[in-house]
Short mmCIF file of C-alpha atoms in Angstrom, two decimals:
data_model
loop_
_atom_site.label_atom_id
_atom_site.label_comp_id
_atom_site.label_asym_id
_atom_site.label_seq_id
_atom_site.Cartn_x
_atom_site.Cartn_y
_atom_site.Cartn_z
CA VAL A 1 -52.14 -122.74 137.09
CA GLY A 2 -49.44 -120.64 138.91
CA ASP A 3 -49.00 -117.03 139.29
CA ALA A 4 -46.05 -116.17 136.89
CA GLU A 5 -47.99 -117.73 134.25
CA LEU A 6 -50.98 -115.82 134.69
CA ARG A 7 -48.86 -112.90 134.57
CA ASP A 8 -46.84 -114.11 131.48
CA GLU A 9 -50.41 -114.54 130.23
CA ALA A 10 -51.60 -111.04 131.29
CA ARG A 11 -48.54 -109.33 129.69
CA ARG A 12 -49.26 -111.19 126.16
CA GLU A 13 -52.56 -110.44 125.83
CA ARG A 14 -51.65 -106.70 126.93
CA GLU A 15 -49.18 -106.22 124.30
CA LEU A 16 -51.67 -107.92 121.60
CA LEU A 17 -54.88 -105.38 122.56
CA THR A 18 -53.08 -102.32 123.21
CA PRO A 19 -52.44 -101.37 119.61
CA LYS A 20 -55.94 -102.40 118.96
CA VAL A 21 -57.19 -100.18 121.56
CA ALA A 22 -55.20 -97.41 120.54
CA THR A 23 -56.64 -97.54 116.92
CA LEU A 24 -59.97 -98.09 118.07
CA ALA A 25 -59.91 -95.04 120.19
CA HIS A 26 -58.24 -93.20 117.00
CA ASP A 27 -61.13 -94.31 114.92
CA LEU A 28 -63.80 -93.48 117.30
CA THR A 29 -62.62 -89.94 118.18
CA ALA A 30 -62.16 -89.37 114.37
CA LYS A 31 -66.03 -90.47 113.83
CA LEU A 32 -67.04 -87.96 116.75
CA LEU A 33 -65.32 -84.90 115.40
CA PRO A 34 -67.93 -82.34 114.37
CA ARG A 35 -68.35 -82.02 110.55
CA ASP A 36 -69.25 -78.35 108.67
CA ALA A 37 -72.23 -79.07 106.96
CA VAL A 38 -70.97 -77.80 103.70
CA ASP A 39 -68.60 -80.62 103.32
CA ASP A 40 -71.49 -82.91 102.63
CA ALA A 41 -72.85 -80.65 99.88
CA PRO A 42 -74.15 -82.86 97.04
CA ALA A 43 -72.79 -80.80 94.25
CA CYS A 44 -69.78 -78.65 93.98
CA LEU A 45 -68.46 -75.62 91.48
CA VAL A 46 -65.04 -76.31 90.11
CA GLU A 47 -62.98 -73.67 88.52
CA VAL A 48 -59.71 -74.14 86.99
CA LYS A 49 -57.69 -71.39 85.50
CA ALA A 50 -54.39 -70.97 83.66
CA ALA A 51 -51.56 -69.28 85.27
CA ALA A 52 -47.95 -68.87 84.89
CA GLY A 53 -46.24 -70.25 82.02
CA GLY A 54 -47.91 -69.58 79.00
CA ASP A 55 -49.30 -72.13 76.50
CA GLU A 56 -48.01 -74.99 79.14
CA ALA A 57 -50.07 -73.67 81.85
CA SER A 58 -52.92 -73.64 79.51
CA LEU A 59 -52.29 -77.21 78.26
CA PHE A 60 -51.69 -78.46 82.33
CA ALA A 61 -55.10 -76.79 82.90
CA GLY A 62 -56.73 -78.85 80.39
CA ASP A 63 -54.95 -81.82 82.05
CA LEU A 64 -56.30 -80.70 85.50
CA LEU A 65 -59.94 -80.55 83.91
CA ALA A 66 -59.93 -83.59 82.35
CA MET A 67 -58.77 -85.49 85.56
CA TYR A 68 -61.53 -83.81 87.12
CA GLU A 69 -63.86 -85.08 85.04
CA ARG A 70 -62.62 -88.71 85.22
CA PHE A 71 -62.38 -88.29 88.89
CA ALA A 72 -65.96 -87.36 89.05
CA GLY A 73 -66.70 -90.52 86.58
CA ARG A 74 -64.98 -93.08 88.85
CA ARG A 75 -67.24 -92.17 91.64
CA ARG A 76 -70.34 -91.66 89.40
CA HIS A 77 -71.31 -88.07 90.29
CA GLY A 78 -72.73 -86.19 87.71
CA TRP A 79 -70.13 -83.64 85.45
CA ASP A 80 -71.36 -80.69 83.63
CA LEU A 81 -68.96 -78.40 81.87
CA LEU A 82 -70.52 -75.07 82.24
CA SER A 83 -68.09 -72.85 80.67
CA VAL A 84 -64.64 -73.12 79.19
CA THR A 85 -62.36 -70.87 77.23
CA LYS A 86 -59.63 -72.53 75.01
CA SER A 87 -55.82 -71.29 74.22
CA ASP A 88 -54.73 -70.72 70.58
CA CYS A 89 -52.70 -74.18 71.64
CA GLY A 90 -55.68 -75.92 72.42
CA GLY A 91 -55.52 -75.90 76.21
CA VAL A 92 -57.73 -74.22 78.64
CA SER A 93 -57.45 -70.63 79.72
CA HIS A 94 -60.58 -70.80 82.16
CA ALA A 95 -63.18 -73.09 82.95
CA TYR A 96 -66.27 -73.89 85.02
CA ALA A 97 -67.52 -77.27 85.71
CA GLU A 98 -70.11 -78.19 88.23
CA VAL A 99 -70.09 -81.81 89.76
CA LYS A 100 -73.37 -83.27 91.38
CA GLY A 101 -73.52 -86.57 93.41
CA PRO A 102 -73.18 -87.81 97.13
CA GLY A 103 -70.27 -86.15 98.95
CA ALA A 104 -69.40 -84.13 95.43
CA TYR A 105 -67.97 -81.51 97.35
CA GLY A 106 -66.16 -83.26 100.10
CA ALA A 107 -64.03 -85.41 97.49
CA LEU A 108 -62.77 -82.14 96.08
CA ARG A 109 -62.58 -79.69 98.72
CA PHE A 110 -58.95 -80.11 98.85
CA GLU A 111 -58.21 -79.15 95.40
CA SER A 112 -58.27 -75.32 95.77
CA GLY A 113 -54.87 -73.67 95.31
CA VAL A 114 -52.13 -73.55 92.73
CA HIS A 115 -50.96 -76.59 91.17
CA ARG A 116 -47.46 -77.12 89.66
CA VAL A 117 -46.39 -78.86 87.06
CA GLN A 118 -42.39 -79.62 86.10
CA ARG A 119 -42.35 -81.35 82.79
CA VAL A 120 -40.63 -80.90 79.08
CA PRO A 121 -42.80 -79.39 76.14
CA ARG A 122 -42.89 -81.24 72.80
CA ASN A 123 -41.07 -78.86 71.18
CA ASP A 124 -38.24 -78.17 73.78
CA VAL A 125 -35.57 -79.80 75.45
CA ARG A 126 -35.60 -78.11 78.61
CA ILE A 127 -37.85 -78.63 81.96
CA HIS A 128 -40.67 -75.93 82.08
CA THR A 129 -42.15 -75.08 85.18
CA SER A 130 -45.99 -73.94 84.62
CA THR A 131 -49.12 -73.24 87.04
CA ALA A 132 -52.88 -73.80 87.19
CA SER A 133 -55.26 -72.34 89.92
CA VAL A 134 -57.95 -74.38 90.76
CA VAL A 135 -61.04 -73.27 93.25
CA VAL A 136 -63.65 -75.60 94.10
CA PHE A 137 -66.84 -73.81 95.64
CA PRO A 138 -69.68 -76.14 97.59
CA ALA A 139 -72.96 -75.83 95.53
CA GLY A 140 -74.92 -72.91 95.72
CA ALA A 141 -77.97 -72.65 98.42
CA GLU A 142 -80.41 -72.93 95.70
CA ASP A 143 -79.20 -76.51 95.25
CA ARG A 144 -79.76 -77.51 98.72
CA GLY A 145 -83.51 -76.30 99.13
CA ALA A 146 -82.76 -72.44 99.53
CA THR A 147 -82.36 -69.68 97.44
CA VAL A 148 -80.09 -67.11 96.34
CA ASP A 149 -81.80 -63.43 95.25
CA PHE A 150 -79.36 -61.01 94.08
CA ASP A 151 -80.58 -57.41 94.41
CA PRO A 152 -80.61 -55.98 91.23
CA ALA A 153 -79.01 -53.13 92.72
CA GLU A 154 -76.10 -55.36 93.53
CA LEU A 155 -75.58 -56.57 89.74
CA ARG A 156 -73.89 -55.31 86.58
CA ILE A 157 -74.11 -57.29 83.43
CA ASP A 158 -72.58 -56.39 80.49
CA THR A 159 -73.07 -58.11 77.17
CA PHE A 160 -70.07 -58.31 74.46
CA ARG A 161 -69.19 -60.67 71.63
CA ALA A 162 -67.94 -63.97 72.03
CA SER A 163 -64.26 -63.59 72.35
CA GLY A 164 -61.09 -65.78 71.12
CA ALA A 165 -57.33 -64.66 70.69
CA GLY A 166 -58.33 -61.50 68.53
CA GLY A 167 -59.83 -59.65 71.45
CA GLN A 168 -62.65 -59.22 73.69
CA HIS A 169 -65.31 -57.79 70.71
CA ALA A 170 -63.76 -59.39 68.08
CA THR A 171 -65.87 -61.49 65.83
CA THR A 172 -64.21 -65.04 66.33
CA ARG A 173 -64.42 -68.63 66.66
CA MET A 174 -64.59 -70.34 69.98
CA GLU A 175 -63.46 -73.76 70.30
CA ILE A 176 -65.36 -75.65 73.17
CA PHE A 177 -62.97 -78.28 75.05
CA ASN A 178 -64.33 -81.87 75.53
CA PRO A 179 -61.76 -83.34 78.42
CA THR A 180 -62.64 -86.60 77.87
CA SER A 181 -61.68 -87.07 74.15
CA MET A 182 -59.11 -84.09 74.03
CA ARG A 183 -61.01 -83.07 70.83
CA ALA A 184 -62.88 -80.06 70.11
CA TYR A 185 -65.72 -78.52 68.11
CA GLN A 186 -66.38 -74.91 66.72
CA ASN A 187 -68.99 -72.58 67.66
CA VAL A 188 -69.43 -69.47 65.80
CA ASN A 189 -70.84 -66.58 67.43
CA THR A 190 -71.17 -63.40 65.79
CA THR A 191 -73.67 -61.70 67.75
CA ASN A 192 -73.37 -59.71 71.51
CA SER A 193 -74.44 -63.08 73.27
CA ALA A 194 -71.42 -63.19 76.05
CA VAL A 195 -73.06 -62.15 79.32
CA ARG A 196 -70.50 -60.36 82.00
CA VAL A 197 -71.93 -60.50 85.58
CA THR A 198 -70.51 -58.44 88.37
CA HIS A 199 -71.48 -58.89 91.73
CA LEU A 200 -70.87 -55.13 93.12
CA PRO A 201 -70.64 -56.00 97.30
CA THR A 202 -67.74 -58.32 96.60
CA GLY A 203 -66.27 -57.59 93.31
CA THR A 204 -66.81 -61.29 92.11
CA VAL A 205 -67.15 -61.20 88.27
CA VAL A 206 -68.29 -64.08 85.79
CA SER A 207 -68.36 -64.08 81.98
CA ILE A 208 -70.22 -66.97 79.89
CA GLN A 209 -69.74 -66.80 76.39
CA ASP A 210 -70.32 -70.68 75.57
CA GLU A 211 -73.88 -70.38 74.43
CA ARG A 212 -75.71 -68.56 71.01
CA SER A 213 -78.15 -67.42 73.42
CA GLN A 214 -77.76 -64.56 75.54
CA HIS A 215 -80.53 -65.61 77.86
CA ARG A 216 -78.84 -68.94 78.25
CA ASN A 217 -75.43 -67.40 79.02
CA LYS A 218 -77.08 -64.97 81.54
CA ALA A 219 -78.51 -67.71 83.37
CA LYS A 220 -75.45 -69.61 83.39
CA ALA A 221 -73.23 -66.64 84.86
CA LEU A 222 -75.98 -66.16 87.49
CA LYS A 223 -75.78 -69.73 88.32
CA VAL A 224 -72.03 -69.66 88.44
CA LEU A 225 -71.96 -66.47 90.63
CA ALA A 226 -74.78 -67.82 93.06
CA SER A 227 -72.23 -70.61 93.89
CA ARG A 228 -69.15 -68.44 93.97
CA VAL A 229 -70.70 -65.98 96.52
CA VAL A 230 -72.37 -68.69 99.01
CA GLY A 231 -69.22 -70.92 98.59
CA ALA A 232 -67.04 -68.19 99.48
CA GLN A 233 -69.19 -67.44 102.64
CA ALA A 234 -69.17 -70.96 103.44
CA ALA A 235 -65.59 -70.99 103.14
CA ALA A 236 -64.95 -68.22 105.29
CA ALA A 237 -67.18 -69.66 107.74
CA ALA A 238 -65.71 -72.78 107.76
CA ALA A 239 -61.94 -70.97 108.41
CA ALA A 240 -63.28 -69.01 111.17
CA ARG A 241 -64.47 -72.26 113.14
CA SER A 242 -61.35 -74.09 112.36
CA ALA A 243 -57.98 -72.04 111.79
CA SER A 244 -56.49 -75.18 111.29
CA ARG A 245 -58.19 -76.94 108.79
CA ALA A 246 -58.01 -73.73 106.87
CA LYS A 247 -54.56 -74.02 107.07
CA LEU A 248 -54.44 -77.55 105.39
CA ALA A 249 -57.20 -77.47 103.19
CA GLY A 250 -56.19 -73.97 101.84
CA SER A 251 -57.31 -70.23 101.45
CA GLY A 252 -58.00 -70.53 97.14
CA ASP A 253 -55.52 -68.13 97.30
CA ARG A 254 -53.93 -67.94 93.79
CA ALA A 255 -50.53 -67.63 95.31
CA GLU A 256 -50.59 -70.63 97.41
CA ARG A 257 -48.90 -73.83 95.83
CA ILE A 258 -50.39 -77.10 97.05
CA ARG A 259 -49.05 -79.73 94.64
CA THR A 260 -46.32 -80.44 92.23
CA TYR A 261 -46.55 -82.87 89.21
CA ASN A 262 -43.11 -83.70 88.50
CA ALA A 263 -42.98 -85.43 84.98
CA PRO A 264 -39.33 -86.09 84.82
CA HIS A 265 -39.33 -88.15 88.32
CA ASP A 266 -42.77 -89.22 87.57
CA ARG A 267 -44.22 -88.09 90.85
CA VAL A 268 -46.51 -86.22 92.21
CA THR A 269 -46.41 -84.72 95.64
CA ASP A 270 -48.86 -83.15 97.94
CA HIS A 271 -47.42 -80.10 100.01
CA ARG A 272 -49.84 -80.42 102.75
CA SER A 273 -50.16 -84.12 103.61
CA GLY A 274 -46.78 -84.97 102.45
CA PHE A 275 -48.16 -87.64 100.48
CA THR A 276 -45.94 -88.81 97.25
CA ALA A 277 -47.81 -90.82 94.34
CA ASN A 278 -45.25 -92.21 91.91
CA SER A 279 -46.74 -91.89 88.71
CA VAL A 280 -47.97 -88.49 87.29
CA ASP A 281 -50.14 -90.08 84.15
CA ARG A 282 -51.95 -92.31 86.86
CA VAL A 283 -53.01 -89.20 88.71
CA LEU A 284 -53.87 -87.15 85.89
CA ARG A 285 -56.16 -89.99 84.38
CA GLY A 286 -57.63 -89.80 87.95
CA ASP A 287 -56.72 -93.49 88.96
CA LEU A 288 -54.43 -92.28 91.83
CA LEU A 289 -56.65 -89.17 92.88
CA ASP A 290 -58.58 -91.25 95.37
CA ASP A 291 -55.15 -91.96 97.14
CA VAL A 292 -54.20 -88.32 97.13
CA VAL A 293 -57.54 -87.36 98.86
CA ALA A 294 -57.41 -90.04 101.58
CA SER A 295 -54.38 -88.77 102.70
CA LEU A 296 -55.68 -84.95 103.15
CA GLU A 297 -58.62 -86.50 104.59
CA ALA A 298 -56.25 -88.28 107.35
CA ALA A 299 -53.86 -85.37 107.68
CA ASP A 300 -57.25 -82.95 108.26
CA ARG A 301 -58.81 -85.53 111.13
CA ASP A 302 -55.28 -85.42 112.74
CA ALA A 303 -54.91 -81.78 112.72
CA ARG A 304 -58.59 -81.41 114.14
CA MET A 305 -57.87 -84.24 116.65
#
């Protein structure tokens, strides 16, 4: 074999192997990147709240809550709806849910921020823009083998009657939302069983009014409060360790728009990774949320590399 043939063969092998080497180097570097321990938390608290847009905002918040429940089901994660307050139109004003399972927090950690929807309401012909805020906290330390002991002096606990549209102290009926069936059942509450817990050092407030029992509502409120306080501390520590990641993942600020669901054009665009999914319904059903999450994880790795 002549020198010229050997050179040609070497050149062809180099052209064939160079892209593979680059891919392997990228994958190896990604695997060697340090991970925040909190990313592997086996549970997380998801808070969904209607923001700007009135009834449409609460309907959209209900859609997001249902999306996360279906997404959890696809991953065989446990789903526990801790608390939900419904709006008059059947949407969701405010809800807390707990997701449990391997990688539960890691799968949802990029969902914190403001989600925007553009669509035509049933009783209108114009496109309306509405928003809902989502905050995802890693599970409280008590779920990872530690304990959260609040100093009683740091807590203010108030009790009141379960509220509906009629006002905080009205004797009303509160409907409990079921994201899967999109139906509701009614729970009559005529006693001061609702509980509001305020963590004075941080100003964090949690109100729970789902149960007839004041003690059960208090237990739920303290559980949510623990997750929120510990989660906020963990998020702050993670942001301090990685400013670039904090920029991508979102700070959880209610004014931060992270994703737009555009019904007229049938597309969902994430403004951090630039990824676009061409079906609003399939994203809200949880079918394409995996693709959105994968795009954010890839962008996160690239930013850290």
